[in-house]
CSV table of C-alpha atoms and ligand atoms in Angstrom, one decimal:
chain,number,residue,atom,x,y,z
A,1,MET,CA,0.0,0.0,0.0
A,2,ALA,CA,1.5,3.4,-1.0
A,3,ASN,CA,1.8,6.0,1.7
A,4,THR,CA,-0.2,8.8,0.1
A,5,VAL,CA,-1.8,11.6,2.2
A,6,PRO,CA,-5.4,12.1,1.2
A,7,ASP,CA,-6.8,15.5,0.4
A,8,ILE,CA,-10.1,16.1,2.1
A,9,SER,CA,-12.8,18.5,0.8
A,10,LEU,CA,-13.8,21.4,2.9
A,11,ASN,CA,-17.3,22.9,2.9
A,12,ASP,CA,-16.1,25.8,0.7
A,13,GLY,CA,-14.8,23.7,-2.1
A,14,ASN,CA,-11.1,23.8,-1.2
A,15,THR,CA,-9.2,20.8,-0.1
A,16,ILE,CA,-6.8,20.1,2.8
A,17,PRO,CA,-4.2,17.4,3.2
A,18,GLN,CA,-5.4,15.2,6.1
A,19,LEU,CA,-1.9,15.0,7.6
A,20,GLY,CA,0.1,18.1,8.4
A,21,PHE,CA,3.0,19.2,10.6
A,22,GLY,CA,2.3,21.2,13.8
A,23,VAL,CA,4.9,23.8,15.0
A,24,TYR,CA,3.5,24.7,18.5
A,25,GLN,CA,6.4,25.0,21.0
A,26,ILE,CA,9.1,24.8,18.3
A,27,GLU,CA,11.5,27.6,19.0
A,28,PRO,CA,11.8,30.1,16.1
A,29,ARG,CA,15.5,29.2,15.7
A,30,ASP,CA,14.6,25.5,15.2
A,31,THR,CA,11.4,26.0,13.1
A,32,ALA,CA,12.8,26.5,9.6
A,33,GLU,CA,14.9,23.3,9.9
A,34,ALA,CA,12.1,21.2,11.3
A,35,VAL,CA,9.6,22.5,8.7
A,36,GLY,CA,12.2,22.0,6.0
A,37,ARG,CA,12.7,18.4,7.1
A,38,ALA,CA,8.9,17.8,7.1
A,39,LEU,CA,8.6,19.2,3.6
A,40,GLU,CA,11.4,17.0,2.4
A,41,ILE,CA,9.7,13.9,3.8
A,42,GLY,CA,6.5,14.8,2.0
A,43,TYR,CA,4.3,16.8,4.4
A,44,ARG,CA,2.4,19.5,2.5
A,45,HIS,CA,0.4,21.1,5.3
A,46,ILE,CA,1.9,23.3,8.1
A,47,ASP,CA,-0.1,24.4,11.2
A,48,THR,CA,1.2,27.6,12.9
A,49,ALA,CA,-0.3,30.5,14.8
A,50,GLN,CA,0.4,34.0,15.7
A,51,MET,CA,0.8,32.8,19.3
A,52,TYR,CA,3.6,30.4,18.4
A,53,GLY,CA,5.9,33.2,17.3
A,54,ASN,CA,7.3,31.2,14.4
A,55,GLU,CA,5.3,32.3,11.3
A,56,ALA,CA,8.3,34.0,9.7
A,57,GLU,CA,10.4,30.8,10.0
A,58,VAL,CA,7.5,28.7,8.5
A,59,GLY,CA,7.4,31.1,5.5
A,60,GLU,CA,11.2,30.9,5.2
A,61,ALA,CA,11.1,27.1,5.1
A,62,VAL,CA,8.4,27.0,2.5
A,63,ARG,CA,10.4,29.3,0.3
A,64,ALA,CA,13.6,27.4,0.8
A,65,SER,CA,12.0,24.1,-0.1
A,66,GLY,CA,11.7,25.1,-3.7
A,67,LEU,CA,8.0,24.0,-3.7
A,68,ASP,CA,5.5,26.3,-5.3
A,69,ARG,CA,3.4,28.2,-2.8
A,70,GLY,CA,0.3,26.4,-4.1
A,71,GLU,CA,1.8,23.0,-3.2
A,72,VAL,CA,1.8,23.7,0.6
A,73,PHE,CA,-1.3,24.2,2.7
A,74,VAL,CA,-0.5,26.9,5.4
A,75,THR,CA,-2.7,27.5,8.4
A,76,SER,CA,-2.3,30.3,11.0
A,77,LYS,CA,-4.5,31.6,13.8
A,78,LEU,CA,-5.6,34.9,15.3
A,79,ASN,CA,-4.0,35.6,18.6
A,80,ASN,CA,-6.2,36.1,21.7
A,81,GLY,CA,-5.5,39.8,22.1
A,82,PHE,CA,-6.8,40.7,18.7
A,83,HIS,CA,-10.5,39.8,18.6
A,84,ARG,CA,-11.8,43.3,18.0
A,85,PRO,CA,-12.3,43.7,14.2
A,86,GLU,CA,-9.8,46.5,13.8
A,87,ASP,CA,-7.1,44.6,15.7
A,88,ALA,CA,-7.9,41.4,13.8
A,89,ARG,CA,-7.4,43.2,10.5
A,90,ARG,CA,-4.0,44.5,11.6
A,91,ALA,CA,-3.0,41.1,13.1
A,92,PHE,CA,-4.0,39.3,9.9
A,93,GLU,CA,-1.8,41.7,7.8
A,94,SER,CA,1.1,41.0,10.2
A,95,THR,CA,0.6,37.2,9.7
A,96,LEU,CA,0.9,37.6,5.9
A,97,SER,CA,3.9,39.9,6.2
A,98,ALA,CA,5.6,37.5,8.6
A,99,LEU,CA,5.0,34.6,6.3
A,100,LYS,CA,5.9,36.8,3.3
A,101,MET,CA,2.8,35.3,1.5
A,102,ASP,CA,-0.1,37.0,-0.1
A,103,TYR,CA,-2.6,34.5,1.3
A,104,VAL,CA,-3.0,31.7,3.8
A,105,ASP,CA,-4.9,28.6,3.0
A,106,LEU,CA,-6.7,28.6,6.3
A,107,PHE,CA,-7.1,31.2,9.1
A,108,LEU,CA,-8.7,30.4,12.4
A,109,ILE,CA,-9.9,32.1,15.5
A,110,HIS,CA,-7.5,30.4,18.0
A,111,TRP,CA,-9.8,30.5,21.1
A,112,PRO,CA,-13.4,31.6,21.5
A,113,LEU,CA,-12.7,33.4,24.8
A,114,PRO,CA,-16.4,33.5,25.8
A,115,THR,CA,-15.6,35.4,29.0
A,116,ARG,CA,-13.7,38.2,27.2
A,117,TYR,CA,-14.8,40.9,24.7
A,118,ASP,CA,-18.3,40.8,26.3
A,119,GLY,CA,-18.6,37.3,24.9
A,120,ASP,CA,-18.5,38.6,21.3
A,121,PHE,CA,-16.7,36.2,19.0
A,122,VAL,CA,-19.3,36.8,16.3
A,123,SER,CA,-17.8,40.2,15.2
A,124,THR,CA,-14.4,38.5,15.1
A,125,TRP,CA,-15.8,35.8,12.9
A,126,LYS,CA,-17.4,38.3,10.6
A,127,THR,CA,-13.9,39.9,10.2
A,128,LEU,CA,-12.5,36.6,9.1
A,129,GLU,CA,-15.3,36.4,6.6
A,130,GLU,CA,-13.9,39.6,5.1
A,131,PHE,CA,-10.4,38.0,4.7
A,132,GLN,CA,-12.0,35.1,2.9
A,133,ARG,CA,-14.1,37.4,0.6
A,134,ASP,CA,-11.0,39.4,-0.4
A,135,GLY,CA,-9.1,36.1,-1.1
A,136,ARG,CA,-6.3,36.6,1.5
A,137,ALA,CA,-7.7,33.6,3.5
A,138,ARG,CA,-8.7,30.8,1.1
A,139,SER,CA,-10.7,29.1,3.9
A,140,ILE,CA,-11.6,30.2,7.4
A,141,GLY,CA,-12.4,28.3,10.6
A,142,VAL,CA,-12.4,28.2,14.3
A,143,SER,CA,-10.5,26.5,17.1
A,144,ASN,CA,-11.5,25.3,20.5
A,145,PHE,CA,-15.2,26.2,19.8
A,146,GLN,CA,-17.7,24.2,21.9
A,147,VAL,CA,-21.1,23.3,20.6
A,148,PRO,CA,-22.9,26.4,21.9
A,149,HIS,CA,-20.3,28.6,20.3
A,150,LEU,CA,-20.8,26.9,17.0
A,151,GLU,CA,-24.6,27.2,17.4
A,152,ARG,CA,-24.2,30.9,17.9
A,153,LEU,CA,-22.2,31.3,14.7
A,154,ALA,CA,-24.8,29.3,12.8
A,155,ALA,CA,-27.5,31.7,14.1
A,156,GLU,CA,-25.6,35.0,13.6
A,157,ALA,CA,-23.1,34.7,10.8
A,158,ASP,CA,-23.1,33.9,7.1
A,159,VAL,CA,-20.2,31.5,6.7
A,160,VAL,CA,-20.1,28.0,8.3
A,161,PRO,CA,-16.5,27.4,9.6
A,162,ALA,CA,-14.6,25.0,7.3
A,163,VAL,CA,-12.9,23.4,10.3
A,164,ASN,CA,-13.0,23.4,14.1
A,165,GLN,CA,-9.5,22.6,15.6
A,166,ILE,CA,-10.0,21.0,19.0
A,167,GLU,CA,-8.2,18.8,21.5
A,168,VAL,CA,-8.8,15.2,20.5
A,169,HIS,CA,-6.8,12.0,21.4
A,170,PRO,CA,-7.6,8.6,22.9
A,171,TYR,CA,-7.9,10.1,26.4
A,172,LEU,CA,-10.3,12.9,25.2
A,173,THR,CA,-12.3,11.7,22.2
A,174,ASN,CA,-14.4,14.8,22.3
A,175,GLU,CA,-17.4,13.1,20.6
A,176,GLN,CA,-20.0,15.7,21.2
A,177,VAL,CA,-18.1,18.5,19.5
A,178,ARG,CA,-17.0,16.1,16.7
A,179,ALA,CA,-20.6,15.0,16.1
A,180,TYR,CA,-21.8,18.6,15.8
A,181,GLY,CA,-19.1,19.1,13.2
A,182,GLY,CA,-20.1,15.9,11.4
A,183,GLU,CA,-23.7,17.1,11.2
A,184,HIS,CA,-22.9,20.6,10.0
A,185,ASN,CA,-20.1,20.0,7.5
A,186,ILE,CA,-17.4,21.3,9.7
A,187,LEU,CA,-14.2,19.1,9.6
A,188,THR,CA,-12.6,18.3,12.9
A,189,GLU,CA,-8.9,19.0,13.2
A,190,ALA,CA,-7.5,17.1,16.2
A,191,TRP,CA,-4.8,19.0,18.1
A,192,SER,CA,-2.3,17.3,20.4
A,193,PRO,CA,-3.2,14.1,18.6
A,194,ILE,CA,-0.9,12.0,20.6
A,195,ALA,CA,-1.6,14.0,23.8
A,196,GLN,CA,1.9,15.4,23.6
A,197,GLY,CA,3.2,11.8,24.1
A,198,ARG,CA,1.1,10.9,27.1
A,199,VAL,CA,-0.9,8.2,25.4
A,200,LEU,CA,2.1,6.4,23.9
A,201,ASP,CA,2.8,4.2,27.0
A,202,ASP,CA,-0.8,3.1,27.4
A,203,PRO,CA,-0.9,-0.7,27.5
A,204,THR,CA,-3.8,-0.9,25.0
A,205,ILE,CA,-2.0,1.4,22.5
A,206,VAL,CA,1.2,-0.6,23.0
A,207,ASP,CA,-0.7,-3.9,22.5
A,208,VAL,CA,-2.4,-2.7,19.3
A,209,ALA,CA,1.0,-1.4,18.1
A,210,GLU,CA,2.6,-4.8,18.6
A,211,GLN,CA,-0.3,-6.5,16.8
A,212,VAL,CA,0.0,-4.4,13.7
A,213,GLY,CA,3.8,-4.1,13.8
A,214,ARG,CA,3.8,-0.3,14.0
A,215,THR,CA,4.8,2.2,16.7
A,216,PRO,CA,2.4,3.6,19.3
A,217,ALA,CA,2.5,7.0,17.7
A,218,GLN,CA,1.6,5.6,14.2
A,219,VAL,CA,-1.3,3.6,15.7
A,220,VAL,CA,-2.8,6.6,17.4
A,221,LEU,CA,-2.4,8.9,14.4
A,222,ARG,CA,-3.9,6.1,12.2
A,223,TRP,CA,-6.9,5.9,14.6
A,224,HIS,CA,-7.5,9.7,14.1
A,225,VAL,CA,-7.4,9.5,10.3
A,226,GLN,CA,-9.7,6.5,10.2
A,227,ARG,CA,-12.2,8.5,12.2
A,228,GLY,CA,-11.9,11.2,9.4
A,229,ASP,CA,-10.1,13.9,11.5
A,230,ILE,CA,-7.2,16.0,10.3
A,231,VAL,CA,-4.0,15.7,12.3
A,232,PHE,CA,-0.6,17.6,12.5
A,233,PRO,CA,1.7,16.0,15.0
A,234,LYS,CA,4.7,18.0,16.2
A,235,SER,CA,8.2,16.8,16.5
A,236,THR,CA,11.7,18.2,16.0
A,237,THR,CA,13.3,14.8,15.7
A,238,PRO,CA,13.8,13.8,12.1
A,239,LYS,CA,13.2,10.1,12.8
A,240,ARG,CA,9.9,10.9,14.5
A,241,ILE,CA,8.8,13.4,11.8
A,242,GLU,CA,9.3,10.6,9.3
A,243,GLU,CA,7.6,7.9,11.5
A,244,ASN,CA,4.5,10.2,12.0
A,245,PHE,CA,4.2,10.6,8.2
A,246,ARG,CA,4.0,6.8,7.6
A,247,ILE,CA,0.4,6.2,8.6
A,248,PHE,CA,-1.3,5.6,5.2
A,249,ASP,CA,0.2,2.2,4.4
A,250,PHE,CA,-1.6,0.1,7.0
A,251,THR,CA,-5.1,0.0,8.6
A,252,LEU,CA,-6.6,-0.8,12.0
A,253,ASP,CA,-9.6,-3.2,12.2
A,254,ASP,CA,-12.8,-2.4,14.0
A,255,THR,CA,-11.7,-4.1,17.2
A,256,ALA,CA,-8.5,-2.1,17.4
A,257,MET,CA,-10.4,1.1,16.6
A,258,GLU,CA,-12.9,0.4,19.4
A,259,ARG,CA,-10.3,-0.5,21.9
A,260,ILE,CA,-8.5,2.8,21.3
A,261,SER,CA,-11.8,4.8,21.4
A,262,GLY,CA,-12.6,3.0,24.7
A,263,LEU,CA,-9.7,4.8,26.4
A,264,ASP,CA,-11.7,8.0,26.6
A,265,ARG,CA,-11.6,9.6,30.0
A,266,GLY,CA,-13.9,12.5,29.2
A,267,GLU,CA,-13.0,15.9,30.7
A,268,ALA,CA,-10.5,14.2,33.0
A,269,GLY,CA,-8.5,13.3,29.9
A,270,ARG,CA,-8.1,16.9,28.8
A,271,THR,CA,-4.4,18.0,28.7
A,272,GLY,CA,-5.0,21.7,27.7
A,273,PRO,CA,-7.4,24.3,29.1
A,274,ASN,CA,-11.2,24.1,29.0
A,275,PRO,CA,-12.3,26.4,26.1
A,276,ASP,CA,-15.4,27.6,28.2
A,277,GLU,CA,-13.0,29.0,30.8
A,278,PHE,CA,-9.8,29.8,29.0
A,279,ASP,CA,-9.2,33.6,29.0
A,280,TYR,CA,-5.5,34.0,28.5
A,281,ILE,CA,-4.4,37.1,26.6
A,282,PRO,CA,-0.6,37.2,25.9
A,283,ALA,CA,1.1,40.3,27.2
B,1,NAD,P1,1.4,16.3,19.9
B,1,NAD,O1,0.3,15.5,20.4
B,1,NAD,O2,1.6,16.4,18.4
B,1,NAD,O3,2.7,15.8,20.6
B,1,NAD,C1,4.0,16.3,20.3
B,1,NAD,C2,5.0,15.7,21.3
B,1,NAD,O4,5.0,14.3,21.2
B,1,NAD,C3,6.4,16.1,20.8
B,1,NAD,O5,6.9,17.3,21.4
B,1,NAD,C4,7.3,14.9,21.2
B,1,NAD,O6,7.7,15.0,22.5
B,1,NAD,C5,6.3,13.8,21.1
B,1,NAD,N1,6.3,13.0,19.9
B,1,NAD,C6,6.0,13.4,18.6
B,1,NAD,N2,6.1,12.3,17.7
B,1,NAD,C7,6.5,11.3,18.5
B,1,NAD,C8,6.8,9.9,18.1
B,1,NAD,N3,6.7,9.5,16.9
B,1,NAD,N4,7.2,9.1,19.1
B,1,NAD,C9,7.3,9.5,20.4
B,1,NAD,N5,7.0,10.8,20.8
B,1,NAD,C10,6.7,11.7,19.8
B,1,NAD,O7,1.2,17.7,20.6
B,1,NAD,P2,1.1,19.2,20.1
B,1,NAD,O8,2.3,19.8,19.6
B,1,NAD,O9,0.5,19.9,21.3
B,1,NAD,O10,-0.1,19.2,19.0
B,1,NAD,C11,0.2,19.1,17.6
B,1,NAD,C12,-0.1,20.5,16.9
B,1,NAD,O11,-1.5,20.8,17.2
B,1,NAD,C13,0.7,21.7,17.5
B,1,NAD,O12,2.0,21.7,17.0
B,1,NAD,C14,-0.2,22.8,17.0
B,1,NAD,O13,0.1,23.0,15.6
B,1,NAD,C15,-1.6,22.2,17.2
B,1,NAD,N6,-2.2,22.7,18.5
B,1,NAD,C16,-3.2,23.6,18.5
B,1,NAD,C17,-3.8,24.0,19.6
B,1,NAD,C18,-4.9,25.0,19.6
B,1,NAD,O14,-5.3,25.5,20.6
B,1,NAD,N7,-5.5,25.2,18.4
B,1,NAD,C19,-3.3,23.6,20.9
B,1,NAD,C20,-2.2,22.7,20.9
B,1,NAD,C21,-1.7,22.2,19.7
């Protein structure tokens, strides 16, 4: 079986490679090298954010790769301090100038911050709609939105988000938010897909990995893609970057899929903040 990354259709007619490379917590000085390595291995989708402070180095690596801009899918996200429309417009321009690109493939609201900005993420979303209309964001979406937040956008805005990027891994399967996405044509992107490494020693994961002759990380990433979600594991280790890319040349059977889904711990399995409460605004 060839290891080919599928392109999945978004609700706006664009497509996204189902596997990408995440750059959260990669130091700016290490980013261009890690992204360059990922592009060499075959990744064609990079997930960055204003908050990560490494957009410039992502852009540098894409240019240095020799690939055409159109061959690499680039996502960035609006930082938490810039939800007011005029701030969002300025921040979006700074993303494009840091990347040295004239468009991003996908731009997201990073967190809903329902306890900030008088609970108004709708005017922020309408500002992202402008970026899509003027072509500088090919697709737009949200991140860390809970079902009530998505329902509010459905009631008050014009564009349905193309994706919702949320925490999902075997200890937090996040079914309710995923199901809402499934019913409303919003693709789920699973962040921290291997729970930053925490799930890799789990006896069930280790057992499934032994059965299929793959590594625990490959098994968990394969579980995500068989569920239809988009993933972008992060690593700065060349061997792991390569390992995480090789997940399309084997399959998990229903029993293995169910055993992994059965590891869900609900809210207790969350490794990041709860989006209903998270209110962090970087200095
Ligand atoms: P992850 O689940 O991808 O885990 C990354 C860590 O796991 C690495 O630092 C490394 O220590 C380890 N690892 C990676 N590959 C491995 C392998 N093959 N074997 C053993 N260990 C391995 O965690 P993440 O970086 O938090 O999430 C991935 C991406 O998701 C981020 O880089 C970012 O792009 C995105 N993200 C988004 C949000 C959000 O709020 N939208 C939050 C967190 C992460």
